Coordinates of C-alpha atoms and ligand atoms in Angstrom, one line a residue:
M14 CA -103.2 239.8 102.0
M15 CA -104.4 242.0 105.1
K16 CA -102.3 242.2 108.2
R17 CA -103.8 240.5 111.1
P18 CA -103.3 241.6 114.6
A19 CA -99.8 241.0 115.3
H20 CA -99.8 238.9 118.2
L21 CA -102.0 236.6 116.7
T22 CA -99.1 234.3 115.3
P23 CA -98.8 230.6 114.5
E24 CA -96.3 230.4 117.2
N25 CA -98.8 232.2 120.1
A26 CA -101.4 229.7 118.8
T27 CA -98.8 226.6 119.9
H28 CA -98.6 227.4 123.4
F29 CA -101.9 225.3 123.6
Q30 CA -99.5 222.6 123.2
H31 CA -97.8 223.2 126.3
E32 CA -98.6 220.7 129.3
S33 CA -98.2 223.5 131.6
V34 CA -101.1 225.1 129.6
A35 CA -103.6 222.1 129.2
A36 CA -102.8 221.7 133.0
V37 CA -104.8 224.7 134.1
Y38 CA -107.0 225.3 131.5
D39 CA -109.9 224.1 133.6
R40 CA -109.4 226.4 135.9
R41 CA -111.0 228.8 132.8
L42 CA -114.4 229.3 135.0
P43 CA -117.7 227.0 132.3
Y44 CA -119.5 228.8 129.5
P45 CA -122.2 230.1 131.3
D46 CA -125.2 227.0 130.5
E47 CA -127.9 230.1 128.3
V48 CA -124.4 229.4 126.0
F49 CA -125.8 226.3 125.0
D50 CA -129.2 227.5 124.6
V51 CA -128.4 230.1 122.3
L52 CA -126.0 227.4 120.4
L53 CA -128.8 224.9 120.4
G54 CA -131.0 227.3 119.7
L55 CA -129.1 227.6 116.4
V56 CA -129.9 224.4 115.3
T57 CA -132.2 223.5 112.8
D58 CA -131.6 221.2 110.3
Q59 CA -130.6 217.4 110.8
P60 CA -128.5 215.8 110.8
R61 CA -128.5 217.1 114.6
C62 CA -124.4 217.4 114.1
A63 CA -122.0 220.2 114.8
L64 CA -118.0 220.6 114.4
D65 CA -116.1 222.6 117.1
L66 CA -112.7 224.3 115.9
G67 CA -110.2 224.7 118.1
A68 CA -111.9 222.2 121.0
G69 CA -109.0 222.0 123.2
T70 CA -110.3 220.5 126.4
G71 CA -114.0 220.5 125.0
D72 CA -115.6 223.1 126.9
L73 CA -118.0 223.9 124.3
A74 CA -117.8 220.5 122.7
R75 CA -118.6 218.0 125.5
P76 CA -122.1 219.5 126.7
L77 CA -123.1 220.1 123.0
A78 CA -122.3 216.1 122.6
E79 CA -125.2 215.4 125.3
Q80 CA -127.6 217.1 123.5
L81 CA -126.9 216.6 119.9
A82 CA -126.3 213.5 117.3
W83 CA -122.9 213.7 116.9
V84 CA -119.9 216.2 117.2
D85 CA -116.8 216.7 115.4
A86 CA -114.1 218.3 118.2
V87 CA -111.5 219.4 115.9
D88 CA -108.2 220.5 117.6
M89 CA -104.1 220.7 117.0
S90 CA -103.1 220.5 120.8
P91 CA -102.6 216.7 122.0
A92 CA -101.9 217.8 125.2
M93 CA -106.2 219.1 125.3
I94 CA -107.3 216.9 123.2
A95 CA -106.2 214.1 125.8
R96 CA -107.5 216.7 128.7
G97 CA -110.7 216.7 127.5
Q98 CA -111.1 213.0 126.7
A99 CA -110.7 212.7 130.4
F100 CA -113.4 215.2 131.3
P101 CA -116.7 214.6 131.8
G102 CA -118.4 213.7 128.6
G103 CA -114.9 213.5 126.9
D104 CA -115.4 209.8 126.5
R105 CA -118.8 210.2 124.9
P106 CA -119.3 208.0 121.5
N107 CA -120.8 211.0 119.5
L108 CA -118.1 213.2 120.4
R109 CA -114.9 212.5 117.8
W110 CA -112.0 214.3 118.6
L111 CA -109.7 215.3 116.1
E112 CA -106.2 216.0 116.1
G113 CA -104.5 218.4 113.8
R114 CA -105.4 222.4 112.3
A115 CA -108.5 222.7 111.5
E116 CA -107.4 224.6 108.1
D117 CA -106.8 221.5 107.1
M118 CA -108.4 218.9 108.7
E119 CA -110.2 216.0 107.0
L120 CA -114.1 216.1 107.8
A121 CA -117.4 214.7 108.2
P122 CA -120.2 217.4 106.6
P123 CA -123.0 217.9 106.9
Y124 CA -123.1 219.8 110.4
A125 CA -125.9 222.3 111.5
L126 CA -123.4 224.2 113.5
I127 CA -120.2 225.2 113.2
T128 CA -118.5 226.6 116.4
A129 CA -115.6 228.0 117.9
G130 CA -115.0 228.8 121.2
E131 CA -112.3 231.6 121.8
S132 CA -110.3 230.0 119.7
L133 CA -111.0 231.3 115.6
H134 CA -108.8 234.2 116.3
W135 CA -105.7 232.0 115.8
M136 CA -106.7 230.3 112.8
D137 CA -105.7 231.7 109.5
W138 CA -109.0 233.5 108.3
D139 CA -108.5 233.5 104.3
I140 CA -108.0 229.5 104.6
L141 CA -110.4 228.5 106.8
L142 CA -113.5 230.1 106.1
P143 CA -113.6 229.4 102.8
R144 CA -114.1 226.0 103.4
L145 CA -116.6 226.1 106.0
K146 CA -120.1 227.2 103.9
P147 CA -119.8 224.0 102.2
L148 CA -119.6 222.2 105.0
L149 CA -122.9 223.5 106.6
T150 CA -126.6 222.0 105.7
E151 CA -128.5 224.7 104.4
H152 CA -129.9 226.8 107.5
G153 CA -126.3 225.8 109.4
Y154 CA -124.5 228.8 111.1
L155 CA -120.9 229.5 112.3
A156 CA -121.1 230.8 115.5
M157 CA -117.7 232.2 117.9
V158 CA -118.2 232.3 121.3
Y159 CA -116.4 234.3 123.9
R160 CA -116.0 234.5 128.2
R161 CA -114.7 236.7 130.3
E162 CA -114.6 237.7 133.5
R163 CA -116.2 241.0 134.5
P164 CA -113.9 243.7 135.0
A165 CA -113.3 243.0 138.9
P166 CA -112.5 245.8 141.8
W167 CA -108.5 244.7 141.5
Q168 CA -108.8 244.8 137.4
M169 CA -106.5 248.5 136.8
D170 CA -103.7 246.8 139.2
L171 CA -104.6 243.1 137.4
D172 CA -104.5 244.6 133.9
A173 CA -101.1 246.5 135.0
L174 CA -99.5 243.2 135.8
I175 CA -100.5 241.4 133.0
A176 CA -98.9 244.1 130.7
E177 CA -95.6 243.0 132.7
F178 CA -95.2 239.7 132.6
S179 CA -97.2 238.6 129.2
T180 CA -95.0 237.4 126.9
V181 CA -97.0 239.1 124.3
K182 CA -95.7 242.5 124.1
N183 CA -98.0 243.9 120.8
Y184 CA -100.4 242.8 121.9
E185 CA -103.0 244.9 119.5
K186 CA -107.2 245.7 120.2
Y187 CA -109.2 244.1 117.4
N188 CA -112.8 243.0 116.7
L189 CA -112.9 239.3 115.2
V190 CA -116.6 239.5 113.5
E191 CA -115.1 243.2 111.8
E192 CA -112.0 241.5 111.0
L193 CA -113.8 238.5 109.1
E194 CA -116.2 240.6 107.2
R195 CA -113.9 243.2 106.3
R196 CA -112.0 240.5 104.5
H197 CA -115.8 239.1 103.3
L198 CA -115.2 235.8 104.8
F199 CA -118.3 235.8 107.2
R200 CA -121.7 237.7 107.1
A201 CA -122.9 238.4 110.7
V202 CA -126.7 238.0 111.6
D203 CA -126.6 238.2 115.3
R204 CA -125.0 238.5 118.1
H205 CA -126.2 237.7 122.2
E206 CA -124.6 239.2 125.5
L207 CA -125.5 236.8 128.0
A208 CA -126.6 237.6 131.4
A209 CA -123.4 237.4 133.3
V210 CA -123.0 234.3 136.2
T211 CA -121.5 234.4 140.0
N212 CA -118.3 232.1 140.5
Q213 CA -116.7 231.5 143.3
Q214 CA -112.9 230.3 142.9
S215 CA -109.9 229.8 144.6
I216 CA -106.9 232.1 144.5
D217 CA -105.0 229.5 143.8
D218 CA -107.4 228.2 140.7
Y219 CA -107.4 232.3 139.7
I220 CA -104.0 232.8 139.6
D221 CA -103.5 229.6 137.5
S222 CA -106.1 230.4 135.7
F223 CA -103.8 233.1 134.2
H224 CA -101.5 230.3 133.6
S225 CA -103.9 228.4 130.7
R226 CA -103.5 231.8 128.6
S227 CA -101.2 231.5 125.6
S228 CA -99.4 234.9 126.7
L229 CA -98.8 233.2 130.6
S230 CA -97.6 230.1 129.7
R231 CA -95.3 228.5 132.1
E232 CA -93.1 227.5 129.3
V233 CA -92.9 230.5 127.5
M234 CA -91.7 232.8 131.1
P235 CA -88.9 232.9 133.2
S236 CA -89.4 231.3 135.7
V237 CA -88.4 233.9 138.2
D238 CA -91.6 235.9 136.5
A239 CA -93.9 233.3 136.7
Y240 CA -93.3 233.2 140.2
T241 CA -93.3 237.0 141.0
F242 CA -96.7 237.1 138.4
D243 CA -97.8 234.8 140.9
E244 CA -97.6 236.3 144.3
Q245 CA -98.5 240.0 143.4
L246 CA -101.3 238.2 142.3
G247 CA -102.2 236.8 145.4
T248 CA -101.2 239.7 147.3
L249 CA -103.8 241.8 145.1
V250 CA -106.5 240.1 145.4
Q251 CA -106.2 238.1 149.1
P252 CA -108.1 241.4 150.3
W253 CA -111.6 240.8 148.2
S254 CA -111.7 237.4 149.0
E255 CA -113.1 235.6 152.0
N256 CA -111.9 232.4 153.5
G257 CA -109.0 232.5 150.5
M258 CA -112.2 232.5 148.0
L259 CA -113.2 235.4 145.2
T260 CA -116.2 235.8 143.8
L261 CA -116.4 236.9 139.8
Q262 CA -119.0 237.5 137.2
T263 CA -118.7 235.2 134.2
E264 CA -120.1 236.4 131.0
A265 CA -120.0 235.5 127.4
V266 CA -120.6 236.5 124.2
V267 CA -122.3 234.5 121.5
S268 CA -121.8 235.5 117.5
W269 CA -123.0 233.6 114.7
G270 CA -123.3 234.1 110.6
I271 CA -122.4 232.8 107.9
P272 CA -119.4 231.6 106.3
L273 CA -118.3 233.3 102.7
E274 CA -116.7 231.2 100.0
Y275 CA -113.9 233.0 97.8
P276 CA -111.4 231.5 96.4
A277 CA -108.6 231.0 98.6
T278 CA -105.8 231.5 96.2
G279 CA -105.6 234.3 94.2
G280 CA -106.0 237.3 96.6
S281 CA -109.2 239.2 96.1
A282 CA -112.6 238.8 98.3
P283 CA -115.8 239.0 95.6
Ligands
SAM14 C1 -108.5 229.7 124.2 S1 -108.4 227.5 123.5 C2 -110.3 227.5 123.1 C3 -110.6 225.7 123.7 C4 -111.8 225.6 124.0 N1 -112.9 225.6 122.3 C5 -112.8 226.2 124.6 O1 -113.4 227.5 124.7 O2 -112.4 226.3 125.8 C6 -108.1 227.6 121.8 C7 -107.7 226.3 121.3 O3 -107.5 226.5 120.2 C8 -106.9 225.9 119.2 N2 -106.3 225.9 118.5 C9 -105.5 226.9 117.4 N3 -105.0 227.4 116.2 C10 -106.1 226.2 115.6 C11 -105.5 225.5 114.8 N4 -105.3 226.2 113.4 N5 -106.5 224.6 114.3 C12 -107.1 223.9 115.5 N6 -106.9 224.1 116.8 C13 -106.3 225.2 117.1 C14 -105.6 225.7 120.3 O4 -104.9 224.4 120.6 C15 -106.7 225.5 121.5 O5 -106.8 224.5 122.2

């Protein structure tokens, strides 16, 4: 079996089960609206049902459920699901929250679209991907969505601060689509890089947003580190703020394609 990037461990994925992570997850800036135009454009089959893998608080699943007949939202974090259920649209009758691992959750296909927002990198690709194709309708896709802030004027110092305080010291850069394709688990069809959207955020919320990351969970960081990180980040961004607010540019990428089937056991791809 090919080696995964070292930091993508099941243990690090469990950090999303921390109450403190779930509590500040909504400080991540929302996906740009255009993400949903792209995702909905990928739904061409009936029934218009979607499966959202690693749905978290439903940043993808809740808006998708507004437009589709049905959405199954799978996540292994009870804390994230509980928050998501309480957010707008979280209690829609056509949105079903399923608590457990995507790799072995019992599902109700067919789905015209499978989505994964900032989540698929955490999963066991060799187990999960081969099970996805049979869940899809004939023209169904797996779409992976990522968002991030465009580099800010304070980016270099921010990167240094994160490197100092992150509890993940073995981070390895990777390209998820390439990793999946190398393993013969996925055939990419296309990707859209969406134009950045401008958002305003308070310094406090901006600081909290970093603690929604697995690598900066307040439940794993020594409390003195969490305190120092917050102090130093606040000092860093203060000169760039206006009335306590920062201007941020959120961009997103949607990549989609076909998950491939091959025997999960036996080890080698065709
Ligand atoms: C960064 S959050 C993304 C949440 C949401 N999709 C979004 O776009 O905001 C990653 C989520 O994946 C979930 N997750 C990680 N591994 C998982 C697995 N094997 N099965 C189900 N959920 C998983 C975590 O619990 C977490 O809620």
